[in-house]
Coordinates of C-alpha atoms in Angstrom, one line a residue:
Chain A
M23 CA -29.7 -11.1 7.3
K24 CA -26.6 -9.5 9.0
P25 CA -27.1 -8.1 12.5
I26 CA -27.2 -4.3 12.6
S27 CA -24.0 -4.2 14.7
D28 CA -22.1 -6.0 11.9
I29 CA -23.6 -3.8 9.2
L30 CA -22.5 -0.7 11.0
K31 CA -18.9 -2.0 11.8
P32 CA -17.2 0.4 9.3
L33 CA -18.9 3.3 11.0
E34 CA -17.9 2.4 14.5
P35 CA -15.1 5.0 15.0
D36 CA -17.3 7.7 13.6
F37 CA -20.3 6.5 15.6
K38 CA -18.2 6.7 18.8
V39 CA -17.4 10.4 18.1
F40 CA -21.1 11.0 17.3
Q41 CA -22.3 9.5 20.6
E42 CA -19.8 11.6 22.6
K43 CA -20.7 14.8 20.7
F44 CA -24.4 14.0 21.1
A45 CA -24.2 13.4 24.9
D46 CA -22.0 16.5 25.3
Y47 CA -24.5 18.7 23.4
L48 CA -27.3 17.5 25.7
K49 CA -25.7 18.7 28.9
T50 CA -27.5 21.7 30.5
D51 CA -27.4 23.7 33.7
T52 CA -30.8 22.5 34.8
P53 CA -30.9 19.4 37.0
L54 CA -34.4 18.2 35.9
L55 CA -33.4 18.6 32.3
D56 CA -30.1 16.7 32.8
K57 CA -31.9 13.9 34.5
I58 CA -34.5 13.5 31.7
L59 CA -31.9 13.9 28.9
D60 CA -29.7 11.3 30.6
Y61 CA -32.6 9.0 30.6
I62 CA -33.3 9.7 26.9
L63 CA -29.7 8.8 26.1
K64 CA -30.2 5.5 27.9
Q65 CA -33.4 4.8 26.0
K66 CA -31.6 5.1 22.7
G67 CA -32.5 2.8 19.8
K68 CA -30.6 1.5 16.8
Q69 CA -29.9 5.1 15.8
I70 CA -30.4 4.3 12.1
R71 CA -31.1 7.9 11.2
P72 CA -27.7 9.4 12.4
A73 CA -26.0 6.3 10.8
L74 CA -27.7 7.3 7.5
V75 CA -26.4 10.8 7.8
L76 CA -22.8 9.6 8.4
L77 CA -23.0 7.0 5.6
S78 CA -24.3 9.6 3.2
A79 CA -21.4 11.8 4.1
H80 CA -19.0 8.9 3.4
L81 CA -20.7 8.3 0.0
T82 CA -20.0 11.8 -1.0
G83 CA -16.4 12.3 0.3
G84 CA -16.1 11.5 4.0
I85 CA -17.0 12.7 7.5
N86 CA -16.4 16.2 8.7
D87 CA -17.8 18.4 11.5
R88 CA -20.8 19.4 9.5
A89 CA -21.7 15.7 9.0
F90 CA -21.5 15.1 12.8
R91 CA -23.6 18.2 13.4
G92 CA -26.2 16.9 10.9
A93 CA -26.3 13.5 12.6
I94 CA -26.8 15.2 16.0
L95 CA -29.5 17.4 14.6
V96 CA -31.4 14.5 12.9
E97 CA -31.2 12.4 16.1
L98 CA -32.4 15.4 18.2
L99 CA -35.4 15.9 15.9
H100 CA -36.2 12.2 15.8
T101 CA -36.0 12.0 19.6
A102 CA -38.2 15.1 20.0
T103 CA -40.9 13.5 17.8
L104 CA -40.6 10.2 19.6
V105 CA -41.2 11.9 23.0
H106 CA -44.2 13.8 21.5
D107 CA -45.4 10.6 19.7
D108 CA -45.6 8.8 23.1
V109 CA -47.8 11.6 24.4
V110 CA -49.9 11.4 21.2
D111 CA -50.2 7.6 21.4
D112 CA -50.5 7.5 25.2
A113 CA -47.7 5.0 25.1
D114 CA -46.2 3.8 28.4
M115 CA -43.2 2.1 27.0
R116 CA -40.4 3.1 24.6
R117 CA -37.7 0.6 23.7
S118 CA -38.5 -1.6 26.6
L119 CA -38.1 1.3 29.1
P120 CA -41.0 3.4 30.5
S121 CA -41.7 6.4 28.2
I122 CA -41.0 10.0 29.3
N123 CA -44.7 10.7 29.6
A124 CA -45.1 7.6 31.8
L125 CA -42.3 8.6 34.1
W126 CA -42.7 12.4 34.2
K127 CA -46.2 12.9 32.8
N128 CA -47.5 14.5 29.6
K129 CA -46.7 17.9 30.9
I130 CA -43.0 17.4 30.9
A131 CA -43.0 15.2 27.8
V132 CA -44.5 18.0 25.7
L133 CA -42.0 20.5 27.0
I134 CA -39.0 18.2 26.6
G135 CA -40.0 17.6 22.9
D136 CA -40.2 21.3 22.3
Y137 CA -36.9 21.8 24.1
L138 CA -35.1 19.1 22.0
L139 CA -36.6 20.5 18.8
S140 CA -35.3 24.0 19.7
R141 CA -31.9 22.7 20.6
G142 CA -31.7 20.9 17.2
L143 CA -32.5 24.1 15.4
L144 CA -30.1 26.1 17.5
L145 CA -27.3 23.7 16.6
A146 CA -27.7 24.6 13.0
L147 CA -28.3 28.3 13.7
D148 CA -25.3 28.7 15.9
N149 CA -23.2 27.3 13.1
H150 CA -25.0 29.6 10.5
D151 CA -26.1 26.5 8.7
F152 CA -29.0 27.8 6.8
A153 CA -29.2 24.9 4.4
Q154 CA -29.3 22.2 7.1
L155 CA -32.0 24.1 8.9
S156 CA -34.1 24.6 5.9
I157 CA -34.1 20.9 5.0
L158 CA -34.9 19.8 8.6
S159 CA -37.6 22.4 9.4
R160 CA -39.5 21.2 6.3
A161 CA -39.2 17.6 7.7
V162 CA -40.7 18.8 11.0
K163 CA -43.6 20.3 9.2
E164 CA -44.1 17.2 7.1
M165 CA -43.9 14.9 10.1
S166 CA -46.6 16.7 12.0
E167 CA -48.7 17.0 8.9
G168 CA -48.4 13.3 8.2
E169 CA -49.5 12.3 11.7
L170 CA -52.4 14.7 11.6
I171 CA -53.6 13.3 8.2
Q172 CA -53.3 9.9 9.7
I173 CA -55.5 10.8 12.7
E174 CA -58.0 12.5 10.4
K175 CA -58.3 9.5 8.1
S176 CA -58.4 6.9 10.9
R177 CA -61.6 8.4 12.2
L178 CA -63.3 7.9 8.9
L179 CA -61.8 4.5 8.1
N180 CA -61.3 5.5 4.5
T181 CA -57.6 5.7 4.0
T182 CA -56.7 4.9 0.4
E183 CA -53.3 3.6 -0.7
E184 CA -52.6 7.1 -2.1
V185 CA -53.4 8.7 1.2
Y186 CA -51.4 6.0 3.1
F187 CA -48.3 6.9 1.0
R188 CA -48.8 10.6 1.7
I189 CA -49.0 9.8 5.5
I190 CA -45.9 7.6 5.7
Q191 CA -44.0 10.0 3.3
G192 CA -44.7 12.7 5.9
K193 CA -44.4 10.9 9.2
T194 CA -41.4 8.7 8.4
A195 CA -39.7 9.1 5.1
S196 CA -39.3 12.9 5.3
L197 CA -36.8 12.8 8.2
I198 CA -34.9 9.8 6.8
S199 CA -34.7 11.5 3.4
S200 CA -33.6 14.8 5.0
G201 CA -30.9 12.9 6.9
C202 CA -29.5 11.4 3.7
E203 CA -29.5 14.8 2.0
I204 CA -27.8 16.5 5.0
G205 CA -25.1 13.9 5.0
G206 CA -24.4 14.7 1.4
L207 CA -24.6 18.4 2.0
S208 CA -21.6 18.2 4.3
N209 CA -19.5 17.5 1.3
T210 CA -21.2 18.9 -1.8
D211 CA -23.7 21.5 -3.0
D212 CA -24.3 19.6 -6.3
P213 CA -28.1 19.6 -6.7
E214 CA -28.1 16.3 -8.6
V215 CA -26.2 14.4 -5.9
L216 CA -28.4 15.9 -3.2
Q217 CA -31.5 15.1 -5.0
S218 CA -30.3 11.5 -5.5
L219 CA -29.7 11.2 -1.8
R220 CA -33.1 12.7 -1.0
I221 CA -34.9 10.3 -3.3
L222 CA -33.1 7.2 -2.1
G223 CA -33.8 8.3 1.5
Q224 CA -37.5 8.6 0.6
S225 CA -37.6 5.1 -0.9
L226 CA -35.8 3.7 2.2
G227 CA -38.1 5.6 4.5
I228 CA -41.2 4.3 2.8
A229 CA -39.9 0.7 2.9
F230 CA -39.1 1.3 6.6
Q231 CA -42.6 2.4 7.5
I232 CA -44.3 -0.3 5.5
R233 CA -42.2 -2.9 7.3
D234 CA -43.0 -1.2 10.6
D235 CA -46.7 -1.3 9.9
L236 CA -46.4 -5.0 9.0
F237 CA -45.3 -5.8 12.6
D238 CA -48.9 -5.4 13.6
Y239 CA -49.7 -8.5 11.6
I240 CA -46.7 -10.7 11.4
T241 CA -45.1 -10.9 14.9
N242 CA -46.1 -11.4 18.4
E243 CA -45.9 -9.1 21.5
D244 CA -42.7 -10.5 22.8
D245 CA -40.7 -9.9 19.7
I246 CA -41.4 -6.3 19.2
G247 CA -42.2 -4.7 22.5
K248 CA -45.4 -3.1 21.4
P249 CA -48.9 -4.7 21.7
I250 CA -49.9 -6.3 18.4
G251 CA -53.0 -5.0 16.7
L252 CA -52.3 -1.6 18.1
D253 CA -52.9 0.1 14.8
I254 CA -56.2 -1.6 14.4
K255 CA -57.3 -0.6 17.9
E256 CA -56.5 3.0 16.9
K257 CA -58.3 2.5 13.6
K258 CA -55.1 3.2 11.7
L259 CA -55.5 1.5 8.3
T260 CA -52.1 0.4 7.0
L261 CA -51.1 -1.1 3.7
P262 CA -52.0 -4.8 4.4
L263 CA -55.5 -3.9 5.4
I264 CA -55.9 -1.2 2.8
Y265 CA -55.0 -3.7 0.1
A266 CA -57.3 -6.4 1.5
L267 CA -60.2 -4.0 1.6
R268 CA -59.5 -2.9 -2.0
Q269 CA -59.8 -6.6 -3.1
S270 CA -63.2 -7.0 -1.4
S271 CA -66.8 -6.7 -2.2
E272 CA -68.8 -3.8 -0.7
K273 CA -70.5 -6.2 1.6
E274 CA -67.1 -7.6 2.9
V275 CA -65.8 -4.1 3.4
R276 CA -68.8 -3.2 5.5
A277 CA -68.4 -6.3 7.6
I278 CA -64.7 -5.7 8.2
K279 CA -65.2 -2.0 9.0
K280 CA -67.7 -3.0 11.6
L281 CA -65.1 -5.3 13.1
I282 CA -62.6 -2.5 13.1
E283 CA -65.0 -0.1 14.8
R284 CA -65.3 -2.4 17.8
S285 CA -61.9 -4.2 17.6
K286 CA -61.2 -4.1 21.3
K287 CA -61.2 -7.9 21.7
A288 CA -58.6 -10.4 20.6
A289 CA -61.2 -12.4 18.7
E290 CA -62.2 -9.4 16.5
F291 CA -58.6 -8.6 15.8
E292 CA -58.0 -12.3 14.8
A293 CA -60.9 -12.1 12.4
I294 CA -59.4 -9.0 10.8
V295 CA -56.0 -10.8 10.5
D296 CA -57.6 -13.8 8.9
F297 CA -59.4 -11.5 6.4
I298 CA -56.0 -9.8 5.5
K299 CA -54.4 -13.2 5.1
E300 CA -57.1 -14.5 2.9
K301 CA -56.8 -11.4 0.7
Q302 CA -52.9 -11.7 0.7
G303 CA -52.5 -8.2 2.2
V304 CA -49.3 -9.1 4.1
E305 CA -47.7 -10.5 0.9
Y306 CA -48.7 -7.4 -1.0
A307 CA -47.3 -4.9 1.5
T308 CA -44.1 -7.0 1.8
K309 CA -43.7 -6.9 -2.0
V310 CA -44.2 -3.1 -2.1
A311 CA -41.7 -2.6 0.7
F312 CA -39.2 -4.7 -1.2
E313 CA -39.8 -2.7 -4.3
H314 CA -39.0 0.6 -2.5
A315 CA -36.0 -1.0 -0.9
E316 CA -34.8 -2.0 -4.4
L317 CA -35.3 1.5 -5.7
A318 CA -33.1 2.8 -2.8
K319 CA -30.4 0.2 -3.5
E320 CA -30.3 1.1 -7.2
R321 CA -29.6 4.7 -6.3
I322 CA -27.1 3.8 -3.7
R323 CA -25.2 1.8 -6.3
T324 CA -24.7 4.9 -8.5
F325 CA -22.2 6.1 -5.8
P326 CA -18.6 4.9 -6.0
P327 CA -18.0 1.5 -4.3
S328 CA -16.7 1.5 -0.7
I329 CA -17.2 -0.3 2.5
Y330 CA -19.6 2.4 3.4
R331 CA -21.6 1.9 0.3
D332 CA -21.8 -1.8 1.3
S333 CA -23.0 -0.8 4.7
F334 CA -25.7 1.4 3.2
L335 CA -26.9 -1.4 1.0
D336 CA -27.0 -3.8 4.0
I337 CA -29.0 -1.3 6.0
V338 CA -31.6 -1.2 3.3
D339 CA -31.8 -5.0 3.5
F340 CA -31.9 -4.9 7.3
V341 CA -34.8 -2.4 7.3
V342 CA -36.9 -4.4 5.0
N343 CA -36.2 -7.8 6.6
R344 CA -36.2 -6.9 10.3
T345 CA -38.6 -8.5 12.6
K346 CA -38.5 -5.7 15.2
Chain B
M16 CA -56.6 53.2 31.8
K17 CA -57.3 53.4 28.1
P18 CA -58.9 50.3 26.5
I19 CA -56.6 48.3 24.3
S20 CA -58.6 49.0 21.2
D21 CA -58.0 52.8 21.7
I22 CA -54.3 52.2 22.4
L23 CA -53.8 50.3 19.2
K24 CA -55.8 52.8 17.0
P25 CA -52.7 54.1 15.2
L26 CA -51.8 50.5 14.3
E27 CA -55.2 49.7 12.9
P28 CA -54.4 49.8 9.2
D29 CA -51.2 47.7 9.7
F30 CA -53.0 45.3 11.9
K31 CA -55.6 44.7 9.3
V32 CA -52.9 43.7 6.8
F33 CA -51.3 41.6 9.5
Q34 CA -54.5 39.7 10.2
E35 CA -55.1 39.0 6.5
K36 CA -51.5 37.8 6.0
F37 CA -51.7 35.7 9.1
A38 CA -54.9 34.0 8.0
D39 CA -53.6 33.5 4.5
Y40 CA -50.4 31.9 5.7
L41 CA -52.4 29.4 7.8
K42 CA -54.3 28.0 4.8
T43 CA -53.4 24.4 4.0
D44 CA -54.5 21.6 1.7
T45 CA -55.6 19.3 4.7
P46 CA -59.2 19.7 5.8
L47 CA -58.6 18.7 9.4
L48 CA -55.7 21.2 9.7
D49 CA -57.8 24.0 8.1
K50 CA -60.6 23.3 10.5
I51 CA -58.4 23.5 13.5
L52 CA -56.4 26.5 12.3
D53 CA -59.7 28.3 11.5
Y54 CA -60.7 27.6 15.1
I55 CA -57.4 28.9 16.4
L56 CA -58.0 32.1 14.4
K57 CA -61.3 32.5 16.1
Q58 CA -59.8 31.9 19.5
K59 CA -57.4 34.8 19.0
G60 CA -56.6 37.0 22.0
K61 CA -55.5 40.6 22.2
Q62 CA -52.5 39.8 20.0
I63 CA -50.2 42.0 22.0
R64 CA -47.1 40.2 20.7
P65 CA -47.6 41.0 17.0
A66 CA -48.6 44.5 18.0
L67 CA -45.3 44.9 19.8
V68 CA -43.4 43.7 16.7
L69 CA -45.2 46.3 14.5
L70 CA -44.8 49.1 17.0
S71 CA -41.1 48.3 17.3
A72 CA -40.8 48.5 13.6
H73 CA -42.6 51.9 13.7
L74 CA -40.2 53.1 16.4
T75 CA -37.2 52.3 14.1
G76 CA -38.5 53.6 10.8
G77 CA -41.8 52.1 9.8
I78 CA -43.5 48.9 8.6
N79 CA -42.3 46.8 5.8
D80 CA -42.7 43.2 4.7
R81 CA -40.1 41.9 7.0
A82 CA -42.0 43.4 10.0
F83 CA -45.2 41.8 8.9
R84 CA -43.3 38.5 8.6
G85 CA -41.9 38.9 12.1
A86 CA -45.3 39.7 13.5
I87 CA -46.7 36.5 11.9
L88 CA -43.8 34.4 13.1
V89 CA -44.1 35.7 16.7
E90 CA -47.9 35.1 16.7
L91 CA -47.3 31.6 15.3
L92 CA -44.8 30.6 18.0
H93 CA -47.0 32.1 20.7
T94 CA -50.0 30.2 19.4
A95 CA -47.9 27.0 19.2
T96 CA -46.8 27.4 22.9
L97 CA -50.4 28.2 24.0
V98 CA -51.7 25.0 22.3
H99 CA -48.9 23.0 24.0
D100 CA -49.5 24.8 27.3
D101 CA -53.1 23.8 27.4
V102 CA -51.9 20.2 27.1
V103 CA -49.3 20.8 29.7
D104 CA -51.9 22.4 32.1
D105 CA -54.8 20.0 31.2
A106 CA -56.7 23.2 30.5
D107 CA -60.2 22.9 29.0
M108 CA -60.7 26.5 28.1
R109 CA -58.7 29.1 26.3
R110 CA -60.0 32.6 25.9
S111 CA -63.6 31.6 26.8
L112 CA -63.6 28.9 24.1
P113 CA -62.8 25.2 24.6
S114 CA -59.1 24.5 24.2
I115 CA -57.7 22.5 21.2
N116 CA -56.9 19.6 23.5
A117 CA -60.5 19.7 24.9
L118 CA -62.0 19.6 21.4
W119 CA -59.6 17.4 19.6
K120 CA -57.7 15.6 22.4
N121 CA -54.0 15.9 23.4
K122 CA -52.9 13.9 20.4
I123 CA -53.9 16.5 18.0
A124 CA -53.0 19.4 20.2
V125 CA -49.4 18.2 20.5
L126 CA -49.1 17.8 16.7
I127 CA -50.8 21.1 15.9
G128 CA -48.3 22.9 18.2
D129 CA -45.4 21.2 16.4
Y130 CA -47.0 22.1 13.1
L131 CA -47.4 25.7 14.0
L132 CA -43.8 25.9 15.2
S133 CA -42.5 24.5 12.0
R134 CA -44.6 26.8 9.9
G135 CA -43.2 29.7 11.8
L136 CA -39.6 28.6 11.3
L137 CA -40.3 27.9 7.6
L138 CA -41.7 31.4 7.1
A139 CA -38.3 32.8 8.1
L140 CA -36.3 30.1 6.3
D141 CA -38.2 30.5 3.0
N142 CA -37.3 34.2 3.2
H143 CA -33.7 33.4 4.0
D144 CA -34.1 35.4 7.2
F145 CA -31.4 33.9 9.3
A146 CA -31.4 36.6 11.9
Q147 CA -35.1 36.4 12.7
L148 CA -34.9 32.7 13.0
S149 CA -31.9 32.8 15.3
I150 CA -33.6 35.2 17.7
L151 CA -36.9 33.2 17.7
S152 CA -35.4 29.7 18.0
R153 CA -33.6 30.9 21.1
A154 CA -36.9 32.1 22.4
V155 CA -38.5 28.7 21.8
K156 CA -35.6 27.1 23.8
E157 CA -36.0 29.6 26.6
M158 CA -39.7 29.2 26.8
S159 CA -39.6 25.4 27.2
E160 CA -36.7 25.7 29.6
G161 CA -38.6 28.3 31.7
E162 CA -41.6 26.0 31.9
L163 CA -39.5 23.0 32.8
I164 CA -37.7 24.8 35.6
Q165 CA -41.1 25.9 36.9
I166 CA -42.4 22.4 37.0
E167 CA -39.2 21.2 38.7
K168 CA -39.3 23.9 41.4
S169 CA -43.0 23.6 42.0
R170 CA -42.6 20.0 43.2
L171 CA -40.1 21.1 45.8
L172 CA -42.0 24.3 46.8
N173 CA -38.7 26.1 47.1
T174 CA -38.8 28.7 44.3
T175 CA -36.7 31.7 45.3
E176 CA -37.3 35.2 43.9
E177 CA -34.2 34.6 41.7
V178 CA -35.5 31.4 40.3
Y179 CA -38.9 33.0 39.8
F180 CA -37.3 35.7 37.6
R181 CA -35.4 33.1 35.7
I182 CA -38.7 31.2 35.0
I183 CA -40.7 34.2 33.9
Q184 CA -37.8 35.5 31.9
G185 CA -37.8 32.2 30.0
K186 CA -41.5 31.4 29.7
T187 CA -42.9 34.9 29.0
A188 CA -40.3 37.7 28.6
S189 CA -38.1 35.9 26.0
L190 CA -40.8 35.9 23.3
I191 CA -41.9 39.4 24.0
S192 CA -38.3 40.6 24.0
S193 CA -37.6 38.7 20.8
G194 CA -40.7 40.3 19.2
C195 CA -39.5 43.8 20.0
E196 CA -36.0 43.0 18.7
I197 CA -37.4 41.5 15.4
G198 CA -39.6 44.6 14.9
G199 CA -36.4 46.7 15.0
L200 CA -34.5 44.3 12.9
S201 CA -36.9 45.0 10.0
N202 CA -35.3 48.5 9.8
T203 CA -31.9 48.4 11.3
D204 CA -28.9 46.2 12.1
D205 CA -27.6 48.7 14.7
P206 CA -26.7 46.4 17.7
E207 CA -27.3 49.3 20.2
V208 CA -30.9 49.9 18.9
L209 CA -31.6 46.1 18.8
Q210 CA -30.2 45.6 22.3
S211 CA -32.3 48.5 23.6
L212 CA -35.5 46.9 22.1
R213 CA -34.6 43.6 23.5
I214 CA -34.0 44.9 27.0
L215 CA -37.2 47.0 27.0
G216 CA -39.1 43.9 25.8
Q217 CA -37.6 42.0 28.6
S218 CA -38.8 44.5 31.2
L219 CA -42.2 44.6 29.6
G220 CA -42.4 40.8 29.6
I221 CA -41.4 40.5 33.2
A222 CA -44.0 43.1 34.2
F223 CA -46.6 41.3 32.0
Q224 CA -46.0 37.9 33.8
I225 CA -45.9 39.3 37.3
R226 CA -49.3 41.0 36.6
D227 CA -50.6 37.7 35.1
D228 CA -49.5 35.8 38.2
L229 CA -51.2 38.4 40.4
F230 CA -54.6 37.5 38.9
D231 CA -54.6 34.4 41.0
Y232 CA -54.9 36.6 44.1
I233 CA -56.7 39.8 43.0
T234 CA -59.6 38.9 40.8
N235 CA -62.5 36.4 40.7
E236 CA -63.3 33.7 38.3
D237 CA -65.8 35.7 36.2
D238 CA -63.3 38.5 35.4
I239 CA -60.5 36.4 34.0
G240 CA -61.9 33.2 32.6
K241 CA -59.5 30.9 34.5
P242 CA -60.1 29.4 37.9
I243 CA -58.6 31.4 40.7
G244 CA -56.0 29.8 42.8
L245 CA -54.9 27.6 39.9
D246 CA -51.2 28.3 40.5
I247 CA -51.5 27.3 44.1
K248 CA -53.3 24.1 43.2
E249 CA -50.4 23.3 40.8
K250 CA -47.9 24.3 43.5
K251 CA -46.6 27.1 41.4
L252 CA -45.1 29.7 43.7
T253 CA -45.4 33.1 42.2
L254 CA -44.1 36.5 43.4
P255 CA -46.8 37.4 46.0
L256 CA -46.4 34.1 47.8
I257 CA -42.6 34.0 47.4
Y258 CA -42.3 37.4 49.0
A259 CA -44.8 36.5 51.8
L260 CA -42.8 33.4 52.6
R261 CA -39.6 35.4 52.7
Q262 CA -41.1 37.7 55.3
S263 CA -42.1 34.8 57.6
S264 CA -40.6 32.7 60.4
E265 CA -39.6 29.1 59.7
K266 CA -42.6 28.0 61.6
E267 CA -45.0 30.1 59.5
V268 CA -43.3 28.8 56.3
R269 CA -43.8 25.2 57.4
A270 CA -47.5 25.9 58.1
I271 CA -48.1 27.6 54.8
K272 CA -46.3 24.9 52.8
K273 CA -48.5 22.3 54.5
L274 CA -51.5 24.3 53.3
I275 CA -50.1 24.5 49.8
E276 CA -49.5 20.7 49.7
R277 CA -53.1 20.0 50.2
S278 CA -54.7 23.1 48.8
K279 CA -57.5 21.4 47.0
K280 CA -60.3 23.1 49.0
A281 CA -61.4 26.7 48.9
A282 CA -60.9 27.2 52.6
E283 CA -57.2 26.3 52.3
F284 CA -56.7 28.6 49.4
E285 CA -58.4 31.4 51.3
A286 CA -56.1 30.9 54.2
I287 CA -53.1 31.2 51.9
V288 CA -54.6 34.4 50.4
D289 CA -55.0 35.8 53.9
F290 CA -51.4 35.0 54.7
I291 CA -50.2 36.8 51.5
K292 CA -52.4 39.8 52.3
E293 CA -51.0 40.0 55.8
K294 CA -47.4 39.9 54.5
Q295 CA -48.3 42.4 51.8
G296 CA -47.3 40.0 49.0
V297 CA -49.7 41.5 46.5
E298 CA -48.5 45.1 47.1
Y299 CA -44.9 43.9 46.8
A300 CA -45.5 42.1 43.5
T301 CA -47.5 45.0 42.1
K302 CA -44.6 47.4 43.0
V303 CA -42.1 45.2 41.3
A304 CA -44.3 44.9 38.2
F305 CA -44.6 48.7 38.0
E306 CA -40.8 49.1 38.4
H307 CA -40.2 46.9 35.4
A308 CA -42.9 48.7 33.5
E309 CA -41.1 52.0 34.3
L310 CA -37.8 50.6 33.0
A311 CA -39.5 49.6 29.8
K312 CA -41.1 53.1 29.4
E313 CA -37.7 54.8 30.1
R314 CA -36.2 52.9 27.2
I315 CA -39.2 53.5 24.9
R316 CA -38.8 57.3 25.5
T317 CA -35.2 57.2 24.1
F318 CA -36.9 56.7 20.6
P319 CA -38.1 59.7 18.7
P320 CA -41.7 60.8 19.6
S321 CA -44.5 59.6 17.5
I322 CA -48.1 58.4 17.8
Y323 CA -46.6 54.9 17.8
R324 CA -44.3 55.6 20.6
D325 CA -47.3 56.9 22.6
S326 CA -49.1 53.6 21.8
F327 CA -46.1 51.7 23.0
L328 CA -46.0 53.6 26.3
D329 CA -49.8 53.1 26.7
I330 CA -49.4 49.3 26.1
V331 CA -46.9 49.1 28.9
D332 CA -49.5 50.9 31.2
F333 CA -52.2 48.6 30.0
V334 CA -50.1 45.5 30.6
V335 CA -49.4 46.4 34.2
N336 CA -52.8 47.7 35.1
R337 CA -55.1 45.2 33.3
T338 CA -57.4 43.1 35.4
K339 CA -57.6 40.3 32.9

């Protein structure tokens, strides 16, 4: 698998402009805000979402101001949800640095999330970009809905595969899908093209989250920077476990659910992992992730060939093969 | 002072329609969401903000669908910020009922706030109401900014009157002002009329928050449903104290700041209240609140006389005289 920096090579000049514009847009006249926003810039991850906006723009004609704006907006909303997620999950770390809530407390993290969200919306509004705004506000709704359904279901330990897909569609795929659509929107209004980008973004987003959920079962703490078995501790049932439970007798299901209920200790977590292995839950989830990745790639290939299309295809492979 | 139910009598038929539309719009297909949103509907307060939207619509021609939509949007954003505020403030109660964070934990409260915010934005978007959206997104930004500045300054204990006004302008007046503007917008695009509504909303919002801040010093716990001295405990310097400190020698300021630093006990809080009384801080803040109320009323009187204009004037009096 190519490293992400190689994959994104063709995008480098555009990405430099994006970074500058993003940092610029985050400057304020409030010292505390500036300090926190600076810190957020330092915490930045692989920035796959803005990369997808820019690549989708390239697929449909090339980069322009509206594409940069879309990339900034998507990254702002993503950052806002990460800051809120860390409050939601009581997380102390984010990308190997202390989280905003850990450094400045929940108080400030909630407000910073709201602030970033509103700045994102205003970026579209101030440019009278109704269409961008509409796509992304829907993503914000779907993201919070997805997370809320996850919390609801986790308490009952009865997430079905259907519900799992609804959850990850909302919490992860909606923003990735919106990002792809917005990238295309910067060059075309053609509903077919936009729909195609939206659908491929959805497949990619689903593959992304299934892979993410697999980390709980396939890596160790050092590799990924989050404690392994976290989902289980929070009673979040993800695809490997959902599949394993579906393959089991009622008696087995009861026994495993009992383990999940009190899975505070390593031994219990290991027993759950063994159960998933026995039922081939990891293999199944990996297969489903690859299927969705393949669907995304098929659609990407309907666009004209270019170095950007190659990058896009490589990103899909990266997402579904990454180990952190 | 007239009770608020009498003041809002002329608005009763409109308000009934608003309530129905609001409850209707909050229905979802997710049981947990429905449960929480039902609870939020039960928790509802005096709903002064949607009342101001509807009254502003009456001042400028009458109620129509866009005015109802504006009222729903303003109430949604207000509710979203209340839910987040209770997380921010670690508040257990809201309007004599347990807060969302107390009942369902911070996790869910953060997400519900985001959800309500996005539903509000989508209401405008789905109706292609760019202007409403633009006004309200700016309010969301100003609200979070105002709260963040307050937190920043409270740590340093050096809020000046100028900074205090910037804070309350952001955290309270911006949404009230936006609500008045949006009410007018449902009937007219005339920039002078809209500006007039915005400015009177600002004056009213400032009067509202100064009055709110006075509760810390002038009432007791039974009356208002929040612990008295809460602002002081959180090191929030509000107008009565800011004024009192300004009237004091450096030595007095140092002594009082020391008291604030460790104001966990009733005795220390009482000493601070005595200090404010001696310096006439309560009288000063009350006077400033009345001045802003008067400014609001002057502007309201520039609109043609009607039962709605009378209600509007009475609301201003209510806001600035209320004891809870």
